[in-house]
PDB file of N, CA, C and O in Angstrom:
ATOM      1  N   SER Y 211      10.304   7.345  -0.820  1.00 87.00           N
ATOM      2  CA  SER Y 211       9.759   6.192  -0.095  1.00 87.00           C
ATOM      3  C   SER Y 211      10.332   5.127  -0.761  1.00 87.00           C
ATOM      4  O   SER Y 211      10.805   5.055  -1.917  1.00 87.00           O
ATOM      5  N   ALA Y 212      10.388   3.817  -0.090  1.00 95.00           N
ATOM      6  CA  ALA Y 212      10.923   2.458  -0.803  1.00 95.00           C
ATOM      7  C   ALA Y 212      10.302   2.200  -2.098  1.00 95.00           C
ATOM      8  O   ALA Y 212      10.721   1.877  -2.939  1.00 95.00           O
ATOM      9  N   LEU Y 213       9.139   2.217  -2.367  1.00 94.00           N
ATOM     10  CA  LEU Y 213       8.417   2.206  -3.653  1.00 94.00           C
ATOM     11  C   LEU Y 213       8.815   2.962  -4.685  1.00 94.00           C
ATOM     12  O   LEU Y 213       9.006   2.505  -5.661  1.00 94.00           O
ATOM     13  N   GLU Y 214       8.874   4.163  -4.265  1.00 94.00           N
ATOM     14  CA  GLU Y 214       9.375   5.135  -5.532  1.00 94.00           C
ATOM     15  C   GLU Y 214      11.124   4.947  -5.547  1.00 94.00           C
ATOM     16  O   GLU Y 214      11.215   5.094  -6.824  1.00 94.00           O
ATOM     17  N   ILE Y 215      11.732   4.563  -4.673  1.00 96.00           N
ATOM     18  CA  ILE Y 215      13.083   4.216  -4.992  1.00 96.00           C
ATOM     19  C   ILE Y 215      13.185   2.909  -5.987  1.00 96.00           C
ATOM     20  O   ILE Y 215      13.922   2.825  -6.846  1.00 96.00           O
ATOM     21  N   TYR Y 216      12.498   1.952  -5.489  1.00 97.00           N
ATOM     22  CA  TYR Y 216      12.198   0.654  -6.313  1.00 97.00           C
ATOM     23  C   TYR Y 216      12.087   1.138  -7.701  1.00 97.00           C
ATOM     24  O   TYR Y 216      12.617   0.468  -8.691  1.00 97.00           O
ATOM     25  N   ARG Y 217      11.076   1.803  -7.970  1.00 96.00           N
ATOM     26  CA  ARG Y 217      10.597   2.299  -9.264  1.00 96.00           C
ATOM     27  C   ARG Y 217      11.577   3.042 -10.026  1.00 96.00           C
ATOM     28  O   ARG Y 217      11.640   2.598 -11.225  1.00 96.00           O
ATOM     29  N   VAL Y 218      12.518   3.702  -9.477  1.00 96.00           N
ATOM     30  CA  VAL Y 218      13.490   4.437 -10.236  1.00 96.00           C
ATOM     31  C   VAL Y 218      14.592   3.263 -10.650  1.00 96.00           C
ATOM     32  O   VAL Y 218      15.054   3.482 -11.830  1.00 96.00           O
ATOM     33  N   ASP Y 219      14.860   2.246  -9.772  1.00 97.00           N
ATOM     34  CA  ASP Y 219      15.874   1.465 -10.087  1.00 97.00           C
ATOM     35  C   ASP Y 219      15.689   0.375 -11.164  1.00 97.00           C
ATOM     36  O   ASP Y 219      16.165  -0.091 -11.872  1.00 97.00           O
ATOM     37  N   THR Y 220      14.034  -0.075 -11.193  1.00 97.00           N
ATOM     38  CA  THR Y 220      13.465  -1.134 -11.840  1.00 97.00           C
ATOM     39  C   THR Y 220      12.584  -0.734 -13.166  1.00 97.00           C
ATOM     40  O   THR Y 220      12.379  -1.445 -13.862  1.00 97.00           O
ATOM     41  N   ASN Y 221      12.195   0.643 -13.023  1.00 96.00           N
ATOM     42  CA  ASN Y 221      11.259   1.019 -13.912  1.00 96.00           C
ATOM     43  C   ASN Y 221       9.968   0.632 -13.903  1.00 96.00           C
ATOM     44  O   ASN Y 221       8.792   0.391 -14.831  1.00 96.00           O
ATOM     45  N   THR Y 222       9.413   0.042 -12.688  1.00 96.00           N
ATOM     46  CA  THR Y 222       8.166  -0.620 -12.464  1.00 96.00           C
ATOM     47  C   THR Y 222       8.017  -0.720 -10.816  1.00 96.00           C
ATOM     48  O   THR Y 222       9.050  -0.527 -10.319  1.00 96.00           O
ATOM     49  N   TYR Y 223       6.909  -0.777 -10.232  1.00 96.00           N
ATOM     50  CA  TYR Y 223       6.576  -1.102  -8.962  1.00 96.00           C
ATOM     51  C   TYR Y 223       6.391  -2.563  -8.545  1.00 96.00           C
ATOM     52  O   TYR Y 223       6.237  -3.276  -9.724  1.00 96.00           O
ATOM     53  N   PRO Y 224       6.783  -2.985  -7.393  1.00 96.00           N
ATOM     54  CA  PRO Y 224       6.849  -4.091  -7.279  1.00 96.00           C
ATOM     55  C   PRO Y 224       5.501  -4.697  -7.174  1.00 96.00           C
ATOM     56  O   PRO Y 224       4.484  -4.257  -7.163  1.00 96.00           O
ATOM     57  N   ALA Y 225       5.553  -6.118  -7.487  1.00 95.00           N
ATOM     58  CA  ALA Y 225       4.226  -6.908  -7.649  1.00 95.00           C
ATOM     59  C   ALA Y 225       3.579  -7.022  -6.051  1.00 95.00           C
ATOM     60  O   ALA Y 225       2.493  -7.217  -6.125  1.00 95.00           O
ATOM     61  N   SER Y 226       4.513  -7.103  -5.193  1.00 94.00           N
ATOM     62  CA  SER Y 226       4.046  -7.182  -3.793  1.00 94.00           C
ATOM     63  C   SER Y 226       4.855  -6.315  -2.865  1.00 94.00           C
ATOM     64  O   SER Y 226       6.224  -5.930  -3.341  1.00 94.00           O
ATOM     65  N   LEU Y 227       4.453  -6.117  -1.602  1.00 93.00           N
ATOM     66  CA  LEU Y 227       5.415  -5.341  -0.845  1.00 93.00           C
ATOM     67  C   LEU Y 227       6.491  -6.077  -0.262  1.00 93.00           C
ATOM     68  O   LEU Y 227       7.619  -5.496  -0.196  1.00 93.00           O
ATOM     69  N   ALA Y 228       6.677  -7.508  -0.458  1.00 94.00           N
ATOM     70  CA  ALA Y 228       7.552  -8.269  -0.038  1.00 94.00           C
ATOM     71  C   ALA Y 228       8.722  -8.017  -1.123  1.00 94.00           C
ATOM     72  O   ALA Y 228       9.918  -8.433  -0.629  1.00 94.00           O
ATOM     73  N   GLY Y 229       8.363  -7.366  -2.281  1.00 95.00           N
ATOM     74  CA  GLY Y 229       9.526  -7.323  -3.339  1.00 95.00           C
ATOM     75  C   GLY Y 229      10.511  -6.025  -2.923  1.00 95.00           C
ATOM     76  O   GLY Y 229      11.621  -5.931  -3.441  1.00 95.00           O
ATOM     77  N   LEU Y 230      10.118  -5.335  -1.904  1.00 96.00           N
ATOM     78  CA  LEU Y 230      10.892  -4.475  -1.430  1.00 96.00           C
ATOM     79  C   LEU Y 230      11.749  -4.692  -0.200  1.00 96.00           C
ATOM     80  O   LEU Y 230      12.998  -4.067  -0.088  1.00 96.00           O
ATOM     81  N   THR Y 231      11.824  -5.916   0.252  1.00 95.00           N
ATOM     82  CA  THR Y 231      12.821  -6.096   1.519  1.00 95.00           C
ATOM     83  C   THR Y 231      13.785  -7.203   0.977  1.00 95.00           C
ATOM     84  O   THR Y 231      13.255  -8.043  -0.132  1.00 95.00           O
ATOM     85  N   PRO Y 232      14.975  -7.428   1.198  1.00 95.00           N
ATOM     86  CA  PRO Y 232      15.510  -6.408   1.890  1.00 95.00           C
ATOM     87  C   PRO Y 232      16.411  -4.981   1.730  1.00 95.00           C
ATOM     88  O   PRO Y 232      16.991  -4.299   2.421  1.00 95.00           O
ATOM     89  N   THR Y 233      16.305  -5.139   0.341  1.00 96.00           N
ATOM     90  CA  THR Y 233      17.063  -4.203  -0.624  1.00 96.00           C
ATOM     91  C   THR Y 233      16.560  -2.738  -0.403  1.00 96.00           C
ATOM     92  O   THR Y 233      17.360  -1.883   0.101  1.00 96.00           O
ATOM     93  N   TYR Y 234      15.278  -2.413  -0.259  1.00 96.00           N
ATOM     94  CA  TYR Y 234      14.685  -1.159  -0.385  1.00 96.00           C
ATOM     95  C   TYR Y 234      14.226  -0.859   1.201  1.00 96.00           C
ATOM     96  O   TYR Y 234      14.003   0.385   1.406  1.00 96.00           O
ATOM     97  N   ILE Y 235      13.735  -1.930   1.909  1.00 95.00           N
ATOM     98  CA  ILE Y 235      13.229  -1.578   3.342  1.00 95.00           C
ATOM     99  C   ILE Y 235      13.737  -2.770   4.175  1.00 95.00           C
ATOM    100  O   ILE Y 235      13.458  -4.003   3.549  1.00 95.00           O
ATOM    101  N   GLN Y 236      13.958  -2.853   5.468  1.00 95.00           N
ATOM    102  CA  GLN Y 236      14.438  -3.880   6.164  1.00 95.00           C
ATOM    103  C   GLN Y 236      13.309  -4.746   6.392  1.00 95.00           C
ATOM    104  O   GLN Y 236      13.390  -5.979   6.186  1.00 95.00           O
ATOM    105  N   ALA Y 237      12.215  -4.405   6.618  1.00 93.00           N
ATOM    106  CA  ALA Y 237      10.764  -5.360   6.965  1.00 93.00           C
ATOM    107  C   ALA Y 237       9.660  -4.449   6.423  1.00 93.00           C
ATOM    108  O   ALA Y 237       9.743  -3.146   6.725  1.00 93.00           O
ATOM    109  N   ILE Y 238       8.685  -4.845   6.118  1.00 91.00           N
ATOM    110  CA  ILE Y 238       7.553  -4.154   5.794  1.00 91.00           C
ATOM    111  C   ILE Y 238       6.684  -3.909   7.532  1.00 91.00           C
ATOM    112  O   ILE Y 238       6.828  -4.894   8.054  1.00 91.00           O
ATOM    113  N   PRO Y 239       6.347  -2.621   7.386  1.00 89.00           N
ATOM    114  CA  PRO Y 239       5.909  -2.105   8.841  1.00 89.00           C
ATOM    115  C   PRO Y 239       4.584  -2.725   9.139  1.00 89.00           C
ATOM    116  O   PRO Y 239       3.971  -3.384   8.298  1.00 89.00           O
ATOM    117  N   THR Y 240       4.380  -3.026  10.423  1.00 86.00           N
ATOM    118  CA  THR Y 240       3.204  -3.713  10.715  1.00 86.00           C
ATOM    119  C   THR Y 240       2.221  -2.567  11.603  1.00 86.00           C
ATOM    120  O   THR Y 240       2.726  -1.757  12.107  1.00 86.00           O
ATOM    121  N   ASP Y 241       1.051  -2.959  11.440  1.00 85.00           N
ATOM    122  CA  ASP Y 241       0.103  -1.827  11.946  1.00 85.00           C
ATOM    123  C   ASP Y 241       0.051  -2.099  13.442  1.00 85.00           C
ATOM    124  O   ASP Y 241       0.013  -3.140  13.820  1.00 85.00           O
ATOM    125  N   PRO Y 242      -0.124  -1.158  14.180  1.00 85.00           N
ATOM    126  CA  PRO Y 242       0.083  -1.051  15.823  1.00 85.00           C
ATOM    127  C   PRO Y 242      -1.141  -1.784  16.299  1.00 85.00           C
ATOM    128  O   PRO Y 242      -1.071  -2.249  17.406  1.00 85.00           O
ATOM    129  N   LYS Y 243      -2.195  -1.686  15.587  1.00 83.00           N
ATOM    130  CA  LYS Y 243      -3.389  -2.189  16.252  1.00 83.00           C
ATOM    131  C   LYS Y 243      -3.630  -3.563  15.720  1.00 83.00           C
ATOM    132  O   LYS Y 243      -4.728  -4.391  15.778  1.00 83.00           O
ATOM    133  N   GLY Y 244      -2.802  -4.280  14.683  1.00 86.00           N
ATOM    134  CA  GLY Y 244      -2.729  -5.470  14.194  1.00 86.00           C
ATOM    135  C   GLY Y 244      -3.379  -5.616  12.706  1.00 86.00           C
ATOM    136  O   GLY Y 244      -3.824  -6.911  12.280  1.00 86.00           O
ATOM    137  N   TYR Y 245      -3.956  -4.746  12.231  1.00 84.00           N
ATOM    138  CA  TYR Y 245      -4.882  -4.676  10.821  1.00 84.00           C
ATOM    139  C   TYR Y 245      -3.744  -4.836   9.666  1.00 84.00           C
ATOM    140  O   TYR Y 245      -2.677  -4.648  10.155  1.00 84.00           O
ATOM    141  N   SER Y 246      -4.014  -5.217   8.922  1.00 85.00           N
ATOM    142  CA  SER Y 246      -3.332  -5.642   7.565  1.00 85.00           C
ATOM    143  C   SER Y 246      -3.192  -4.359   6.688  1.00 85.00           C
ATOM    144  O   SER Y 246      -4.104  -3.455   6.730  1.00 85.00           O
ATOM    145  N   TYR Y 247      -2.076  -4.133   6.151  1.00 87.00           N
ATOM    146  CA  TYR Y 247      -2.056  -3.288   5.078  1.00 87.00           C
ATOM    147  C   TYR Y 247      -2.573  -3.873   3.623  1.00 87.00           C
ATOM    148  O   TYR Y 247      -2.317  -5.231   3.611  1.00 87.00           O
ATOM    149  N   TYR Y 248      -3.104  -3.209   2.692  1.00 88.00           N
ATOM    150  CA  TYR Y 248      -3.458  -3.829   1.363  1.00 88.00           C
ATOM    151  C   TYR Y 248      -2.765  -2.824   0.248  1.00 88.00           C
ATOM    152  O   TYR Y 248      -2.638  -1.694   0.457  1.00 88.00           O
ATOM    153  N   TYR Y 249      -2.050  -3.895  -0.329  1.00 90.00           N
ATOM    154  CA  TYR Y 249      -1.195  -3.353  -1.619  1.00 90.00           C
ATOM    155  C   TYR Y 249      -1.595  -3.773  -3.113  1.00 90.00           C
ATOM    156  O   TYR Y 249      -1.862  -5.085  -2.906  1.00 90.00           O
ATOM    157  N   ASP Y 250      -1.629  -3.347  -4.102  1.00 88.00           N
ATOM    158  CA  ASP Y 250      -2.219  -3.648  -5.332  1.00 88.00           C
ATOM    159  C   ASP Y 250      -1.352  -2.762  -6.285  1.00 88.00           C
ATOM    160  O   ASP Y 250      -1.238  -1.602  -6.095  1.00 88.00           O
ATOM    161  N   ARG Y 251      -1.194  -3.795  -7.054  1.00 91.00           N
ATOM    162  CA  ARG Y 251      -0.239  -2.826  -8.308  1.00 91.00           C
ATOM    163  C   ARG Y 251      -1.324  -3.349  -9.825  1.00 91.00           C
ATOM    164  O   ARG Y 251      -0.983  -4.220 -10.344  1.00 91.00           O
ATOM    165  N   PRO Y 252      -2.192  -2.297 -10.145  1.00 88.00           N
ATOM    166  CA  PRO Y 252      -3.045  -2.617 -11.293  1.00 88.00           C
ATOM    167  C   PRO Y 252      -2.141  -2.449 -12.756  1.00 88.00           C
ATOM    168  O   PRO Y 252      -2.380  -3.491 -13.433  1.00 88.00           O
ATOM    169  N   THR Y 253      -1.020  -1.943 -12.595  1.00 92.00           N
ATOM    170  CA  THR Y 253      -0.158  -1.817 -14.079  1.00 92.00           C
ATOM    171  C   THR Y 253       1.109  -1.568 -13.247  1.00 92.00           C
ATOM    172  O   THR Y 253       1.354  -1.310 -12.151  1.00 92.00           O
ATOM    173  N   ALA Y 254       2.212  -1.804 -14.172  1.00 94.00           N
ATOM    174  CA  ALA Y 254       3.528  -1.710 -13.726  1.00 94.00           C
ATOM    175  C   ALA Y 254       3.961  -0.389 -13.195  1.00 94.00           C
ATOM    176  O   ALA Y 254       4.875  -0.238 -12.479  1.00 94.00           O
ATOM    177  N   SER Y 255       3.139   0.755 -13.850  1.00 94.00           N
ATOM    178  CA  SER Y 255       3.398   2.151 -13.500  1.00 94.00           C
ATOM    179  C   SER Y 255       2.501   2.787 -12.346  1.00 94.00           C
ATOM    180  O   SER Y 255       2.424   3.964 -12.020  1.00 94.00           O
ATOM    181  N   THR Y 256       1.616   1.705 -11.794  1.00 93.00           N
ATOM    182  CA  THR Y 256       0.602   2.417 -10.691  1.00 93.00           C
ATOM    183  C   THR Y 256       0.602   1.545  -9.520  1.00 93.00           C
ATOM    184  O   THR Y 256       0.895   0.284  -9.690  1.00 93.00           O
ATOM    185  N   TYR Y 257       0.103   2.040  -8.155  1.00 92.00           N
ATOM    186  CA  TYR Y 257      -0.048   1.195  -7.241  1.00 92.00           C
ATOM    187  C   TYR Y 257      -1.309   1.885  -6.487  1.00 92.00           C
ATOM    188  O   TYR Y 257      -1.415   3.039  -6.577  1.00 92.00           O
ATOM    189  N   ARG Y 258      -1.751   0.901  -5.659  1.00 88.00           N
ATOM    190  CA  ARG Y 258      -2.654   1.626  -4.540  1.00 88.00           C
ATOM    191  C   ARG Y 258      -2.106   0.963  -3.272  1.00 88.00           C
ATOM    192  O   ARG Y 258      -1.808  -0.276  -3.131  1.00 88.00           O
ATOM    193  N   LEU Y 259      -2.026   1.519  -2.038  1.00 89.00           N
ATOM    194  CA  LEU Y 259      -1.834   1.269  -0.903  1.00 89.00           C
ATOM    195  C   LEU Y 259      -2.699   1.694   0.298  1.00 89.00           C
ATOM    196  O   LEU Y 259      -3.008   2.706   0.367  1.00 89.00           O
ATOM    197  N   CYS Y 260      -3.374   0.712   0.924  1.00 87.00           N
ATOM    198  CA  CYS Y 260      -4.647   0.971   1.733  1.00 87.00           C
ATOM    199  C   CYS Y 260      -4.451   0.441   3.134  1.00 87.00           C
ATOM    200  O   CYS Y 260      -3.448  -0.251   3.331  1.00 87.00           O
ATOM    201  N   ALA Y 261      -4.897   1.552   4.181  1.00 86.00           N
ATOM    202  CA  ALA Y 261      -4.958   0.789   5.505  1.00 86.00           C
ATOM    203  C   ALA Y 261      -6.260   1.261   6.183  1.00 86.00           C
ATOM    204  O   ALA Y 261      -7.225   1.928   5.364  1.00 86.00           O
ATOM    205  N   TYR Y 262      -6.352   0.807   7.352  1.00 84.00           N
ATOM    206  CA  TYR Y 262      -7.511   1.264   8.102  1.00 84.00           C
ATOM    207  C   TYR Y 262      -7.192   2.202   9.407  1.00 84.00           C
ATOM    208  O   TYR Y 262      -6.335   1.850  10.274  1.00 84.00           O
ATOM    209  N   LEU Y 263      -7.690   3.362   9.385  1.00 83.00           N
ATOM    210  CA  LEU Y 263      -7.486   4.317  10.538  1.00 83.00           C
ATOM    211  C   LEU Y 263      -8.686   4.475  11.395  1.00 83.00           C
ATOM    212  O   LEU Y 263      -9.866   4.537  10.864  1.00 83.00           O
ATOM    213  N   GLU Y 264      -8.538   3.975  12.608  1.00 80.00           N
ATOM    214  CA  GLU Y 264      -9.476   4.174  13.726  1.00 80.00           C
ATOM    215  C   GLU Y 264     -10.365   5.339  13.543  1.00 80.00           C
ATOM    216  O   GLU Y 264     -11.515   5.644  13.788  1.00 80.00           O
ATOM    217  N   ALA Y 265      -9.686   6.572  13.675  1.00 72.00           N
ATOM    218  CA  ALA Y 265     -10.186   7.928  13.799  1.00 72.00           C
ATOM    219  C   ALA Y 265     -10.786   8.294  12.318  1.00 72.00           C
ATOM    220  O   ALA Y 265     -11.640   9.381  12.433  1.00 72.00           O
ATOM    221  N   LYS Y 266     -10.612   7.755  11.366  1.00 61.00           N
ATOM    222  CA  LYS Y 266     -11.113   8.211   9.894  1.00 61.00           C
ATOM    223  C   LYS Y 266     -12.652   7.262   9.611  1.00 61.00           C
ATOM    224  O   LYS Y 266     -12.511   6.139   9.624  1.00 61.00           O
ATOM    225  N   GLY Y 267     -13.527   7.808   9.804  1.00 63.00           N
ATOM    226  CA  GLY Y 267     -15.004   7.325   9.328  1.00 63.00           C
ATOM    227  C   GLY Y 267     -15.497   7.122   8.221  1.00 63.00           C
ATOM    228  O   GLY Y 267     -15.941   6.003   7.694  1.00 63.00           O
ATOM    229  N   THR Y 268     -14.950   8.061   7.016  1.00 62.00           N
ATOM    230  CA  THR Y 268     -15.277   7.601   5.916  1.00 62.00           C
ATOM    231  C   THR Y 268     -14.549   6.605   4.818  1.00 62.00           C
ATOM    232  O   THR Y 268     -13.174   6.914   5.243  1.00 62.00           O
ATOM    233  N   ASN Y 269     -14.839   6.229   4.046  1.00 65.00           N
ATOM    234  CA  ASN Y 269     -13.828   5.673   2.799  1.00 65.00           C
ATOM    235  C   ASN Y 269     -13.240   6.622   2.012  1.00 65.00           C
ATOM    236  O   ASN Y 269     -13.779   7.508   1.532  1.00 65.00           O
ATOM    237  N   ASP Y 270     -11.880   6.321   1.836  1.00 67.00           N
ATOM    238  CA  ASP Y 270     -11.249   6.862   0.710  1.00 67.00           C
ATOM    239  C   ASP Y 270     -11.497   6.385  -0.565  1.00 67.00           C
ATOM    240  O   ASP Y 270     -11.648   5.354  -0.806  1.00 67.00           O
ATOM    241  N   PRO Y 271     -11.765   7.403  -1.549  1.00 69.00           N
ATOM    242  CA  PRO Y 271     -11.924   6.848  -2.849  1.00 69.00           C
ATOM    243  C   PRO Y 271     -10.937   6.135  -3.584  1.00 69.00           C
ATOM    244  O   PRO Y 271     -10.914   5.217  -4.453  1.00 69.00           O
ATOM    245  N   ASN Y 272      -9.644   5.926  -2.968  1.00 68.00           N
ATOM    246  CA  ASN Y 272      -8.505   4.949  -3.454  1.00 68.00           C
ATOM    247  C   ASN Y 272      -8.978   3.461  -2.646  1.00 68.00           C
ATOM    248  O   ASN Y 272      -8.310   2.590  -3.230  1.00 68.00           O
ATOM    249  N   CYS Y 273      -9.756   3.749  -1.810  1.00 71.00           N
ATOM    250  CA  CYS Y 273      -9.945   2.089  -0.983  1.00 71.00           C
ATOM    251  C   CYS Y 273     -11.518   2.115  -0.913  1.00 71.00           C
ATOM    252  O   CYS Y 273     -11.968   2.478  -0.017  1.00 71.00           O
ATOM    253  N   PRO Y 274     -12.266   1.846  -1.993  1.00 62.00           N
ATOM    254  CA  PRO Y 274     -13.811   1.780  -1.904  1.00 62.00           C
ATOM    255  C   PRO Y 274     -14.467   0.698  -1.086  1.00 62.00           C
ATOM    256  O   PRO Y 274     -13.610  -0.038  -0.429  1.00 62.00           O
ATOM    257  N   ALA Y 275     -15.435   1.177  -0.343  1.00 58.00           N
ATOM    258  CA  ALA Y 275     -15.867   0.384   0.717  1.00 58.00           C
ATOM    259  C   ALA Y 275     -16.116  -1.227   0.291  1.00 58.00           C
ATOM    260  O   ALA Y 275     -16.367  -1.565  -0.664  1.00 58.00           O
ATOM    261  N   GLY Y 276     -15.547  -1.969   0.947  1.00 57.00           N
ATOM    262  CA  GLY Y 276     -15.491  -3.526   0.649  1.00 57.00           C
ATOM    263  C   GLY Y 276     -14.663  -3.885   0.004  1.00 57.00           C
ATOM    264  O   GLY Y 276     -14.688  -5.266  -0.273  1.00 57.00           O
ATOM    265  N   THR Y 277     -14.071  -3.030  -0.940  1.00 59.00           N
ATOM    266  CA  THR Y 277     -12.987  -3.790  -1.849  1.00 59.00           C
ATOM    267  C   THR Y 277     -11.617  -4.438  -1.482  1.00 59.00           C
ATOM    268  O   THR Y 277     -11.850  -5.694  -1.160  1.00 59.00           O
ATOM    269  N   PRO Y 278     -10.951  -3.603  -0.924  1.00 63.00           N
ATOM    270  CA  PRO Y 278      -9.691  -4.311  -0.382  1.00 63.00           C
ATOM    271  C   PRO Y 278     -10.000  -4.456   1.395  1.00 63.00           C
ATOM    272  O   PRO Y 278     -10.562  -3.794   2.144  1.00 63.00           O
ATOM    273  N   SER Y 279      -9.431  -5.481   1.784  1.00 73.00           N
ATOM    274  CA  SER Y 279      -9.653  -6.000   3.027  1.00 73.00           C
ATOM    275  C   SER Y 279      -8.316  -5.613   3.756  1.00 73.00           C
ATOM    276  O   SER Y 279      -7.171  -5.969   3.378  1.00 73.00           O
ATOM    277  N   CYS Y 280      -8.406  -4.993   5.091  1.00 78.00           N
ATOM    278  CA  CYS Y 280      -7.348  -4.788   5.941  1.00 78.00           C
ATOM    279  C   CYS Y 280      -7.387  -5.650   6.985  1.00 78.00           C
ATOM    280  O   CYS Y 280      -7.212  -5.351   8.138  1.00 78.00           O
ATOM    281  N   GLY Y 281      -7.555  -7.007   7.042  1.00 74.00           N
ATOM    282  CA  GLY Y 281      -7.551  -7.923   7.861  1.00 74.00           C
ATOM    283  C   GLY Y 281      -9.034  -8.175   8.289  1.00 74.00           C
ATOM    284  O   GLY Y 281      -9.755  -8.602   7.500  1.00 74.00           O
ATOM    285  N   THR Y 282      -9.578  -7.801   9.633  1.00 75.00           N
ATOM    286  CA  THR Y 282     -10.661  -8.037   9.870  1.00 75.00           C
ATOM    287  C   THR Y 282     -11.732  -6.962   9.443  1.00 75.00           C
ATOM    288  O   THR Y 282     -12.805  -7.055   9.957  1.00 75.00           O
ATOM    289  N   VAL Y 283     -11.117  -5.915   8.976  1.00 78.00           N
ATOM    290  CA  VAL Y 283     -12.101  -4.615   8.634  1.00 78.00           C
ATOM    291  C   VAL Y 283     -11.785  -4.262   7.181  1.00 78.00           C
ATOM    292  O   VAL Y 283     -10.771  -4.673   6.670  1.00 78.00           O
ATOM    293  N   ASN Y 284     -12.579  -3.394   6.730  1.00 79.00           N
ATOM    294  CA  ASN Y 284     -12.277  -2.852   5.429  1.00 79.00           C
ATOM    295  C   ASN Y 284     -11.424  -1.567   5.485  1.00 79.00           C
ATOM    296  O   ASN Y 284     -11.573  -0.593   6.462  1.00 79.00           O
ATOM    297  N   CYS Y 285     -10.367  -1.502   4.695  1.00 81.00           N
ATOM    298  CA  CYS Y 285      -9.599  -0.426   4.607  1.00 81.00           C
ATOM    299  C   CYS Y 285     -10.546   0.951   4.363  1.00 81.00           C
ATOM    300  O   CYS Y 285     -11.373   0.863   3.684  1.00 81.00           O
ATOM    301  N   ASN Y 286     -10.142   2.018   4.856  1.00 82.00           N
ATOM    302  CA  ASN Y 286     -10.746   3.378   4.809  1.00 82.00           C
ATOM    303  C   ASN Y 286      -9.854   4.510   4.612  1.00 82.00           C
ATOM    304  O   ASN Y 286     -10.189   5.682   4.504  1.00 82.00           O
ATOM    305  N   TYR Y 287      -8.474   4.215   4.243  1.00 84.00           N
ATOM    306  CA  TYR Y 287      -7.624   5.320   3.780  1.00 84.00           C
ATOM    307  C   TYR Y 287      -6.536   4.652   2.699  1.00 84.00           C
ATOM    308  O   TYR Y 287      -6.140   3.374   3.027  1.00 84.00           O
ATOM    309  N   GLY Y 288      -6.373   5.398   1.775  1.00 85.00           N
ATOM    310  CA  GLY Y 288      -5.495   5.044   0.565  1.00 85.00           C
ATOM    311  C   GLY Y 288      -4.738   6.116   0.021  1.00 85.00           C
ATOM    312  O   GLY Y 288      -5.128   7.214   0.036  1.00 85.00           O
ATOM    313  N   VAL Y 289      -3.612   5.621  -0.522  1.00 86.00           N
ATOM    314  CA  VAL Y 289      -2.650   6.482  -1.224  1.00 86.00           C
ATOM    315  C   VAL Y 289      -2.457   5.575  -2.469  1.00 86.00           C
ATOM    316  O   VAL Y 289      -2.520   4.440  -2.724  1.00 86.00           O
ATOM    317  N   SER Y 290      -2.648   6.299  -3.791  1.00 86.00           N
ATOM    318  CA  SER Y 290      -2.165   5.657  -5.165  1.00 86.00           C
ATOM    319  C   SER Y 290      -1.238   6.631  -5.764  1.00 86.00           C
ATOM    320  O   SER Y 290      -1.034   8.047  -5.609  1.00 86.00           O
ATOM    321  N   ASN Y 291      -0.381   5.874  -6.895  1.00 87.00           N
ATOM    322  CA  ASN Y 291       0.224   6.717  -7.762  1.00 87.00           C
ATOM    323  C   ASN Y 291       0.042   6.413  -9.177  1.00 87.00           C
ATOM    324  O   ASN Y 291       0.152   4.822  -9.238  1.00 87.00           O
ATOM    325  N   PRO Y 292      -0.356   6.817 -10.193  1.00 81.00           N
ATOM    326  CA  PRO Y 292      -0.597   8.268 -10.077  1.00 81.00           C
ATOM    327  C   PRO Y 292      -1.969   8.506  -9.394  1.00 81.00           C
ATOM    328  O   PRO Y 292      -2.567   7.866  -9.471  1.00 81.00           O
TER     329      PRO Y 292
END
């Protein structure tokens, strides 16, 4: 992924997703339903990326209920590294 390639090149994750453009990805993808993505970099070597999935009813431990906002709804799906 663009995040991992960026980390290999710079030995850190970007402070924001905007740091990936245009070198690592042409544009940040948009959610087809208009929700926002949430990106957080707690440390230079970790990140959390969250989204809202309509078909997913429970909250993901990577995106606790009410913590990150995905626009007008709370995120309910996430990935993190490590």
